[in-house]
XYZ file of C-alpha atoms in Angstrom:
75
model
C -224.782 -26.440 -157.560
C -224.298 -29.097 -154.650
C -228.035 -29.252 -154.330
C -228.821 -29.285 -157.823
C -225.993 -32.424 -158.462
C -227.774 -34.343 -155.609
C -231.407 -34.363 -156.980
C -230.074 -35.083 -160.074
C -228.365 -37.927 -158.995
C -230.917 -39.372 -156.976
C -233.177 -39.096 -159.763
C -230.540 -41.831 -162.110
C -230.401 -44.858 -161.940
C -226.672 -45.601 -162.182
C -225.567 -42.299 -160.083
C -221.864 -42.800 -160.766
C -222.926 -41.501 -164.774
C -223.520 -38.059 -163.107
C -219.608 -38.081 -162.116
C -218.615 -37.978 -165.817
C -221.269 -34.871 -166.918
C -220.488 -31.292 -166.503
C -222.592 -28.606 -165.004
C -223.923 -27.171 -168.580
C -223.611 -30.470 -170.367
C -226.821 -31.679 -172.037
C -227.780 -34.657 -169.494
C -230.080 -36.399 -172.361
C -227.213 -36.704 -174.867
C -224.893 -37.829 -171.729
C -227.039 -40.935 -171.418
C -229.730 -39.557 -169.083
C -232.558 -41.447 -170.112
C -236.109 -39.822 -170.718
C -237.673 -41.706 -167.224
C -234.985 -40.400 -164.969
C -235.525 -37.426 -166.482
C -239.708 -37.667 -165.343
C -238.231 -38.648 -161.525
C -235.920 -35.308 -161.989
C -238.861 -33.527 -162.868
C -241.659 -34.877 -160.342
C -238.431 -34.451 -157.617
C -238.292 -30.676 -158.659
C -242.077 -30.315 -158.541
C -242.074 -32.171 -154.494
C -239.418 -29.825 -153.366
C -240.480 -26.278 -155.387
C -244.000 -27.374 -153.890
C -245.468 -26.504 -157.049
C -246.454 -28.343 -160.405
C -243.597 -27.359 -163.400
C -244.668 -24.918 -165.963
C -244.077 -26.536 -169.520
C -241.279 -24.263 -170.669
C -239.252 -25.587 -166.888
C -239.973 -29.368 -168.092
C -238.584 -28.266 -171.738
C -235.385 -26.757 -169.703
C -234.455 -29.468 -167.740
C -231.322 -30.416 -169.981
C -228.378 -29.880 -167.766
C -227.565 -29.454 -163.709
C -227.078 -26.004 -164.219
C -231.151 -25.992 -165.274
C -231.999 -27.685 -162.468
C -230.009 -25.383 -160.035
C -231.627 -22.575 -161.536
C -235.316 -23.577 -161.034
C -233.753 -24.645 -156.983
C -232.708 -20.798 -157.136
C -235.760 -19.708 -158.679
C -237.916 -21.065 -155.583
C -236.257 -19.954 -152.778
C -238.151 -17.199 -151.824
């Protein structure tokens, strides 16, 4: 989940708003707003090597998302 907290908060920007969210908390209604959520996503995309499907963009709501599509492409 280390991994997955650390793209996420490089992708904000105010980081420290990442230290108040929760693994399965939904990171739009914790203040996340919808262009740090594109920098997530096009961060995901450079290290997966690989463009998102649309149902991965749709998931992208909480750290816990984002450390499964990290788990999902390590091969």
């Amino acid at each position: 989940m280390t991994d997955a907290r650390s793209l996420v908060r490089a992708s904000l920007e105010h980081p420290a708003l990442l230290d108040r969210v929760g693994d399965e908390d939904d990171l739009a209604a914790a203040g996340v707003s919808s262009g740090e959520l594109i920098r997530l996503a096009l961060s995901l995309e450079d290290r997966l090597g690989r463009p998102l499907e649309d149902e991965e963009l749709l998931a992208l709501t909480s750290v816990q998302a984002v450390a499964g599509l990290i788990g999902a492409g390590v091969n």
